[in-house]
Tab-separated table of C-alpha atoms in Angstrom:
chain	number	residue	atom	x	y	z
F	86	UNK	CA	119.420	-24.717	2.457
F	87	UNK	CA	117.896	-23.972	-0.899
F	88	UNK	CA	114.646	-21.998	-1.279
F	89	UNK	CA	111.432	-23.923	-2.276
F	90	UNK	CA	110.195	-22.848	-5.620
F	91	UNK	CA	107.446	-20.457	-5.450
F	92	UNK	CA	103.866	-22.192	-5.341
F	93	UNK	CA	105.274	-25.552	-4.301
F	94	UNK	CA	105.981	-27.586	-1.182
F	95	UNK	CA	109.386	-29.319	-0.193
F	96	UNK	CA	109.835	-32.738	-1.759
F	97	UNK	CA	109.878	-34.530	1.574
F	98	UNK	CA	106.845	-32.706	2.649
F	99	UNK	CA	104.982	-33.649	-0.449
F	100	UNK	CA	106.025	-37.482	0.111
F	101	UNK	CA	104.842	-37.246	3.759
F	102	UNK	CA	101.535	-35.697	2.627
F	103	UNK	CA	100.609	-38.387	0.189
F	104	UNK	CA	98.701	-40.846	2.320
F	105	UNK	CA	96.122	-38.333	3.482
F	106	UNK	CA	96.112	-36.464	0.047
F	107	UNK	CA	95.513	-39.614	-2.045
F	108	UNK	CA	92.435	-40.396	0.182
F	109	UNK	CA	91.170	-36.833	-0.591
F	110	UNK	CA	91.907	-37.260	-4.268
F	111	UNK	CA	89.982	-40.436	-4.561
F	112	UNK	CA	86.916	-38.881	-3.002
F	113	UNK	CA	87.262	-35.781	-5.170
F	114	UNK	CA	87.590	-37.598	-8.445
F	115	UNK	CA	84.545	-39.844	-7.563
F	116	UNK	CA	82.460	-36.779	-6.843
F	117	UNK	CA	83.324	-35.087	-10.215
F	118	UNK	CA	82.793	-38.383	-12.218
F	119	UNK	CA	79.327	-38.516	-10.758
F	120	UNK	CA	78.529	-35.148	-11.969
F	121	UNK	CA	80.416	-34.811	-15.268
F	122	UNK	CA	82.424	-37.945	-16.525
F	123	UNK	CA	83.894	-37.909	-19.864
F	124	UNK	CA	81.422	-39.869	-22.085
F	125	UNK	CA	81.568	-43.601	-21.746
F	126	UNK	CA	81.536	-45.868	-24.758
F	127	UNK	CA	84.663	-44.421	-26.560
F	128	UNK	CA	86.628	-46.980	-28.436
F	129	UNK	CA	89.778	-44.975	-29.675
F	130	UNK	CA	90.783	-42.476	-26.910
F	131	UNK	CA	94.200	-40.794	-27.126
F	132	UNK	CA	95.937	-39.551	-23.938
F	133	UNK	CA	98.478	-36.768	-24.281
F	134	UNK	CA	101.017	-35.266	-21.989
F	135	UNK	CA	104.668	-34.286	-21.536
F	136	UNK	CA	107.197	-35.075	-18.927
F	137	UNK	CA	105.901	-36.911	-15.773
F	138	UNK	CA	102.400	-36.540	-17.209
F	139	UNK	CA	103.299	-38.430	-20.290
F	140	UNK	CA	104.834	-41.225	-17.904
F	141	UNK	CA	101.473	-41.453	-16.179
F	142	UNK	CA	99.673	-42.354	-19.259
F	143	UNK	CA	101.105	-45.897	-19.696
F	144	UNK	CA	98.712	-46.882	-16.887
F	145	UNK	CA	95.409	-45.890	-18.347
F	146	UNK	CA	96.367	-47.294	-21.712
F	147	UNK	CA	97.013	-50.575	-20.037
F	148	UNK	CA	93.851	-50.321	-17.821
F	149	UNK	CA	91.641	-49.590	-21.053
F	150	UNK	CA	93.211	-52.650	-22.820
F	151	UNK	CA	91.656	-54.884	-20.186
F	152	UNK	CA	88.261	-53.839	-21.614
F	153	UNK	CA	89.302	-54.191	-25.411
F	154	UNK	CA	89.617	-50.492	-25.805
F	155	UNK	CA	92.523	-49.453	-28.101
F	156	UNK	CA	93.870	-46.311	-26.221
F	157	UNK	CA	97.224	-45.005	-26.833
F	158	UNK	CA	99.491	-42.201	-25.507
F	159	UNK	CA	101.210	-39.530	-27.395
F	160	UNK	CA	104.013	-37.174	-26.387
F	161	UNK	CA	102.825	-33.564	-26.477
F	162	UNK	CA	105.347	-31.349	-28.258
F	163	UNK	CA	106.101	-34.042	-30.801
F	164	UNK	CA	102.745	-33.632	-32.752
F	165	UNK	CA	101.788	-31.482	-35.664
F	166	UNK	CA	98.860	-31.022	-38.022
F	167	UNK	CA	98.069	-34.523	-39.507
F	168	UNK	CA	96.589	-37.824	-38.585
F	169	UNK	CA	97.595	-38.031	-34.876
F	170	UNK	CA	94.063	-37.545	-33.587
F	171	UNK	CA	92.102	-38.314	-36.842
F	172	UNK	CA	90.487	-41.486	-35.510
F	173	UNK	CA	90.355	-40.483	-31.692
F	174	UNK	CA	86.819	-40.147	-30.302
F	175	UNK	CA	88.388	-38.434	-27.273
F	176	UNK	CA	91.690	-36.641	-26.672
F	177	UNK	CA	92.503	-36.452	-23.018
F	178	UNK	CA	95.298	-33.972	-22.015
F	179	UNK	CA	96.996	-34.446	-18.721
F	180	UNK	CA	99.081	-31.652	-16.980
F	181	UNK	CA	99.118	-31.314	-13.323
F	182	UNK	CA	99.614	-27.554	-13.313
F	183	UNK	CA	97.070	-27.268	-16.253
F	184	UNK	CA	99.633	-24.973	-17.933
F	185	UNK	CA	101.841	-27.046	-20.050
F	186	UNK	CA	102.236	-25.330	-23.293
F	187	UNK	CA	102.817	-28.407	-25.444
F	188	UNK	CA	99.733	-30.137	-24.007
F	189	UNK	CA	97.565	-27.146	-24.684
F	190	UNK	CA	98.991	-26.865	-28.080
F	191	UNK	CA	98.344	-30.530	-28.895
F	192	UNK	CA	94.576	-30.197	-27.663
F	193	UNK	CA	94.178	-27.311	-30.082
F	194	UNK	CA	94.457	-29.670	-32.994
F	195	UNK	CA	91.051	-31.053	-32.259
F	196	UNK	CA	87.579	-29.465	-31.672
F	197	UNK	CA	86.583	-28.678	-28.279
F	198	UNK	CA	83.776	-31.382	-28.081
F	199	UNK	CA	86.497	-34.079	-28.343
F	200	UNK	CA	88.688	-32.590	-25.663
F	201	UNK	CA	88.968	-33.805	-22.070
F	202	UNK	CA	91.602	-33.048	-19.447
F	203	UNK	CA	92.922	-34.294	-16.024
F	204	UNK	CA	94.644	-31.534	-13.889
F	205	UNK	CA	95.493	-30.950	-10.445
F	206	UNK	CA	95.225	-27.230	-10.424
F	207	UNK	CA	91.756	-25.725	-11.394
F	208	UNK	CA	90.836	-23.298	-12.785
F	209	UNK	CA	93.762	-23.388	-15.181
F	210	UNK	CA	94.211	-22.839	-18.946
F	211	UNK	CA	93.787	-26.442	-19.684
F	212	UNK	CA	90.697	-27.035	-17.516
F	213	UNK	CA	89.165	-24.017	-19.283
F	214	UNK	CA	89.662	-25.296	-22.839
F	215	UNK	CA	88.051	-28.669	-22.726
F	216	UNK	CA	84.578	-30.025	-22.777
F	217	UNK	CA	85.151	-32.347	-19.690
F	218	UNK	CA	87.604	-31.872	-17.042
F	219	UNK	CA	88.521	-33.938	-13.843
F	220	UNK	CA	90.707	-32.138	-11.301
F	221	UNK	CA	92.577	-33.461	-8.229
F	222	UNK	CA	91.575	-30.732	-5.971
F	223	UNK	CA	94.545	-28.291	-6.282
F	224	UNK	CA	96.535	-30.338	-3.795
F	225	UNK	CA	99.920	-28.754	-2.844
F	226	UNK	CA	102.656	-30.460	-4.646
F	227	UNK	CA	106.499	-30.405	-4.739
F	228	UNK	CA	108.539	-28.967	-7.777
F	229	UNK	CA	109.583	-32.484	-8.591
F	230	UNK	CA	106.041	-34.028	-8.312
F	231	UNK	CA	105.021	-36.371	-5.473
F	232	UNK	CA	101.461	-35.829	-4.499
F	233	UNK	CA	100.508	-34.578	-7.988
F	234	UNK	CA	101.923	-37.449	-9.795
F	235	UNK	CA	100.505	-40.306	-7.684
F	236	UNK	CA	97.206	-38.540	-7.542
F	237	UNK	CA	97.382	-38.345	-11.306
F	238	UNK	CA	97.766	-42.101	-11.396
F	239	UNK	CA	94.632	-42.394	-9.420
F	240	UNK	CA	92.651	-39.869	-11.354
F	241	UNK	CA	93.602	-41.484	-14.650
F	242	UNK	CA	92.635	-45.092	-13.552
F	243	UNK	CA	89.386	-43.847	-12.266
F	244	UNK	CA	88.632	-41.904	-15.463
F	245	UNK	CA	89.767	-44.915	-17.622
F	246	UNK	CA	87.374	-47.169	-15.799
F	247	UNK	CA	84.569	-44.548	-16.125
F	248	UNK	CA	85.331	-44.509	-19.932
F	249	UNK	CA	84.973	-48.180	-20.069
F	250	UNK	CA	81.556	-47.873	-18.493
F	251	UNK	CA	82.259	-49.297	-14.953
F	252	UNK	CA	79.870	-48.388	-11.981
F	253	UNK	CA	81.236	-45.582	-9.912
F	254	UNK	CA	81.070	-47.527	-6.474
F	255	UNK	CA	83.352	-50.085	-8.047
F	256	UNK	CA	85.709	-47.470	-9.420
F	257	UNK	CA	86.104	-45.814	-6.049
F	258	UNK	CA	86.247	-49.122	-4.138
F	259	UNK	CA	89.608	-49.916	-5.832
F	260	UNK	CA	91.347	-47.177	-3.760
F	261	UNK	CA	89.766	-47.835	-0.446
F	262	UNK	CA	92.488	-47.611	2.251
F	263	UNK	CA	95.222	-46.347	-0.188
F	264	UNK	CA	96.532	-44.024	2.642
F	265	UNK	CA	97.220	-46.959	4.971
F	266	UNK	CA	98.721	-48.983	2.133
F	267	UNK	CA	101.243	-46.215	1.473
F	268	UNK	CA	102.272	-46.050	5.075
F	269	UNK	CA	102.749	-49.797	5.135
F	270	UNK	CA	104.715	-49.905	1.914
F	271	UNK	CA	106.904	-47.071	3.339
F	272	UNK	CA	107.601	-48.946	6.486
F	273	UNK	CA	108.296	-52.193	4.566
F	274	UNK	CA	110.611	-50.970	1.978
F	275	UNK	CA	112.192	-47.761	3.299
F	276	UNK	CA	115.209	-49.462	5.057
F	277	UNK	CA	116.298	-51.557	2.025
F	278	UNK	CA	115.825	-48.596	-0.306
F	279	UNK	CA	118.037	-46.340	1.972
F	280	UNK	CA	120.663	-49.163	2.099
F	281	UNK	CA	121.077	-49.512	-1.646
F	282	UNK	CA	121.087	-45.677	-1.802
F	283	UNK	CA	124.149	-45.725	0.442
F	284	UNK	CA	125.725	-48.269	-1.691
F	285	UNK	CA	125.090	-46.400	-5.009
F	286	UNK	CA	126.106	-42.827	-3.844
F	287	UNK	CA	128.903	-42.928	-6.410
F	288	UNK	CA	126.878	-44.188	-9.355
F	289	UNK	CA	127.453	-42.515	-12.566
F	290	UNK	CA	124.160	-43.511	-14.050
F	291	UNK	CA	121.032	-45.392	-13.345
F	292	UNK	CA	118.780	-47.708	-15.613
F	293	UNK	CA	115.131	-48.100	-14.552
F	294	UNK	CA	113.681	-51.142	-16.361
F	295	UNK	CA	110.065	-52.171	-16.478
F	296	UNK	CA	107.227	-53.008	-18.813
F	297	UNK	CA	103.432	-52.556	-19.230
F	298	UNK	CA	101.854	-50.490	-16.566
F	299	UNK	CA	104.999	-50.407	-14.560
F	300	UNK	CA	106.343	-47.890	-17.261
F	301	UNK	CA	104.483	-45.238	-15.279
F	302	UNK	CA	106.710	-45.923	-12.321
F	303	UNK	CA	109.858	-46.421	-14.214
F	304	UNK	CA	109.666	-43.397	-16.535
F	305	UNK	CA	108.599	-41.130	-13.604
F	306	UNK	CA	111.331	-42.757	-11.404
F	307	UNK	CA	113.972	-42.025	-14.004
F	308	UNK	CA	112.877	-38.412	-14.143
F	309	UNK	CA	112.968	-38.155	-10.365
F	310	UNK	CA	116.445	-39.502	-10.283
F	311	UNK	CA	117.518	-36.783	-12.750
F	312	UNK	CA	115.546	-33.949	-11.029
F	313	UNK	CA	115.998	-34.792	-7.403
F	314	UNK	CA	119.600	-36.287	-7.031
F	315	UNK	CA	121.080	-35.515	-10.503
F	316	UNK	CA	121.695	-39.040	-11.486
F	317	UNK	CA	121.619	-39.481	-15.237
F	318	UNK	CA	118.773	-42.112	-15.420
F	319	UNK	CA	116.990	-43.789	-18.225
F	320	UNK	CA	113.672	-45.622	-18.266
F	321	UNK	CA	113.961	-48.772	-20.514
F	322	UNK	CA	111.406	-51.443	-21.574
F	323	UNK	CA	112.449	-54.995	-20.112
F	324	UNK	CA	112.577	-56.898	-23.370
F	325	UNK	CA	114.314	-54.072	-25.243
F	326	UNK	CA	116.855	-53.788	-22.371
F	327	UNK	CA	117.926	-57.353	-22.978
F	328	UNK	CA	118.775	-56.750	-26.645
F	329	UNK	CA	121.966	-54.852	-26.067
F	330	UNK	CA	121.223	-51.876	-23.787
F	331	UNK	CA	122.341	-53.626	-20.517
F	332	UNK	CA	125.867	-54.108	-22.016
F	333	UNK	CA	126.812	-50.693	-20.677
F	334	UNK	CA	126.419	-51.634	-17.022
F	335	UNK	CA	129.401	-50.512	-14.977
F	336	UNK	CA	129.373	-47.989	-12.084
F	337	UNK	CA	125.776	-47.983	-12.600
F	338	UNK	CA	122.545	-48.507	-10.376
F	339	UNK	CA	119.917	-50.638	-11.661
F	340	UNK	CA	116.189	-50.660	-10.745
F	341	UNK	CA	114.150	-53.513	-12.053
F	342	UNK	CA	110.319	-53.546	-11.536
F	343	UNK	CA	108.181	-56.628	-12.191
F	344	UNK	CA	107.536	-60.204	-11.482
F	345	UNK	CA	108.381	-61.843	-14.864
F	346	UNK	CA	111.627	-61.629	-16.909
F	347	UNK	CA	112.599	-58.903	-14.675
F	348	UNK	CA	113.547	-61.451	-11.949
F	349	UNK	CA	116.079	-63.258	-14.021
F	350	UNK	CA	117.403	-59.936	-15.214
F	351	UNK	CA	117.883	-58.536	-11.700
F	352	UNK	CA	119.586	-61.663	-10.717
F	353	UNK	CA	121.998	-61.380	-13.827
F	354	UNK	CA	122.895	-57.761	-13.004
F	355	UNK	CA	123.637	-58.601	-9.385
F	356	UNK	CA	125.637	-61.592	-10.133
F	357	UNK	CA	127.934	-59.574	-12.316
F	358	UNK	CA	128.504	-57.229	-9.318
F	359	UNK	CA	126.159	-54.401	-10.176
F	360	UNK	CA	123.934	-52.898	-7.404
F	361	UNK	CA	120.413	-53.848	-8.345
F	362	UNK	CA	117.139	-53.016	-6.572
F	363	UNK	CA	114.253	-55.303	-7.511
F	364	UNK	CA	110.778	-53.942	-7.012
F	365	UNK	CA	108.544	-57.009	-7.176
F	366	UNK	CA	105.858	-59.149	-5.366
F	367	UNK	CA	107.411	-62.403	-6.522
F	368	UNK	CA	109.646	-64.510	-4.182
F	369	UNK	CA	113.222	-63.405	-4.772
F	370	UNK	CA	116.144	-63.892	-2.501
F	371	UNK	CA	118.383	-60.891	-1.795
F	372	UNK	CA	121.996	-60.952	-2.063
F	373	UNK	CA	125.327	-59.059	-1.925
F	374	UNK	CA	124.429	-56.943	-4.780
F	375	UNK	CA	120.780	-57.674	-5.109
F	376	UNK	CA	118.368	-55.633	-2.975
F	377	UNK	CA	114.654	-56.406	-2.886
F	378	UNK	CA	111.790	-53.970	-2.184
F	379	UNK	CA	108.671	-56.052	-2.053
F	380	UNK	CA	105.183	-54.751	-3.245
F	381	UNK	CA	102.001	-56.655	-2.369
F	382	UNK	CA	100.826	-59.029	-4.936
F	383	UNK	CA	97.123	-59.022	-3.815
F	384	UNK	CA	96.318	-55.460	-5.179
F	385	UNK	CA	95.000	-54.238	-8.589
F	386	UNK	CA	97.676	-53.321	-11.118
F	387	UNK	CA	97.009	-49.526	-10.582
F	388	UNK	CA	97.355	-49.614	-6.844
F	389	UNK	CA	100.598	-51.603	-7.417
F	390	UNK	CA	101.786	-48.944	-9.879
F	391	UNK	CA	101.362	-46.236	-7.210
F	392	UNK	CA	103.243	-48.386	-4.622
F	393	UNK	CA	106.094	-48.887	-7.174
F	394	UNK	CA	106.144	-45.248	-7.706
F	395	UNK	CA	106.503	-44.685	-3.936
F	396	UNK	CA	109.667	-46.925	-3.812
F	397	UNK	CA	111.186	-44.760	-6.633
F	398	UNK	CA	110.340	-41.350	-4.730
F	399	UNK	CA	112.090	-42.817	-1.565
F	400	UNK	CA	115.180	-43.811	-3.658
F	401	UNK	CA	115.452	-40.458	-5.168
F	402	UNK	CA	115.356	-38.769	-1.755
F	403	UNK	CA	117.772	-41.149	-0.167
F	404	UNK	CA	120.262	-40.870	-3.124
F	405	UNK	CA	119.967	-37.015	-2.950
F	406	UNK	CA	120.919	-37.272	0.831
F	407	UNK	CA	123.837	-39.666	0.215
F	408	UNK	CA	125.171	-37.527	-2.802
F	409	UNK	CA	124.851	-34.273	-0.831
F	410	UNK	CA	122.402	-32.822	-3.292
F	411	UNK	CA	119.840	-30.194	-2.250
F	412	UNK	CA	116.495	-31.517	-3.489
F	413	UNK	CA	115.024	-28.012	-4.074
F	414	UNK	CA	118.081	-26.700	-5.766
F	415	UNK	CA	117.228	-27.026	-9.516
F	416	UNK	CA	119.911	-25.984	-11.783
F	417	UNK	CA	117.657	-24.976	-14.846
F	418	UNK	CA	114.352	-23.166	-15.069
F	419	UNK	CA	112.763	-23.017	-18.474
F	420	UNK	CA	110.458	-20.085	-19.008
F	421	UNK	CA	108.617	-21.467	-21.992
F	422	UNK	CA	107.164	-24.825	-20.606
F	423	UNK	CA	104.146	-23.073	-18.764
F	424	UNK	CA	101.610	-20.661	-19.792
F	425	UNK	CA	98.612	-18.718	-18.410
F	426	UNK	CA	96.801	-18.787	-21.918
F	427	UNK	CA	94.182	-21.170	-22.779
F	428	UNK	CA	93.541	-22.293	-26.392
F	429	UNK	CA	90.488	-21.667	-28.438
């Protein structure tokens, strides 16, 4: 049995803790937004992060688009002096640990009054270097993030709606009963996810296909498949996947998330004999190679994204089990991705 990395909890414990933790996070974020929300009325905010945090940023960008706000996300570590933030009226950095060196360096490119942050752990270098910070309450999290990631999705959605000027009671109400929803989703989809994991134990790679807000589930899911069960996995955008990328299917696992073109794509892959998991709320009939994990259609887009992420978390854990991989046994530990130093 591998040792759990210092300062973290086991992956399976993190998954089990999510229903109660996300209820606490919702209350915690609402309390902070009532006291010190990033200023509303922004028109061109930029969200910045790296790794799973960057994956999470697809969701608030989509949420803000609903209000006509031209938000965008940028990959920390791929920015330098120049016009990246020139027009931004707010730059919001996301790092669950609050110690991601690349995100801190990105925020150093703008003056403090334009900086905001969302973190799990506070105080932290990132929370100390911005004008406005929302934290998730320092919830215990696994090394391959579970609670921290889904909590970040909630915190980002609530913050985005606050930036759009929505009333706080309405913002919090979106997440009422999230703990029970997670438990229902786990009961409903756990068996089929475990079944395809058994079928795909020998897969040499995985494609995780989605679009829009679901990119937050697909990109984080692909990262989990790499971290937790060592499956080379790639997140791909649905329409781009159709333009040639799917031609490499073979001894591969396919996860397709969505209710639109994704349905025909899932059927096409399965009909060609490739194990395919469709994560959808649309009517779709399972088959010999097509597995269907249903998410409820009568929930908001952000809530659905959290539930989609839950399916990917379960898949990563189940594949680790069938492949005989110790979840906590990470191969590489890079010493230069976290820091204890804030920026000026």
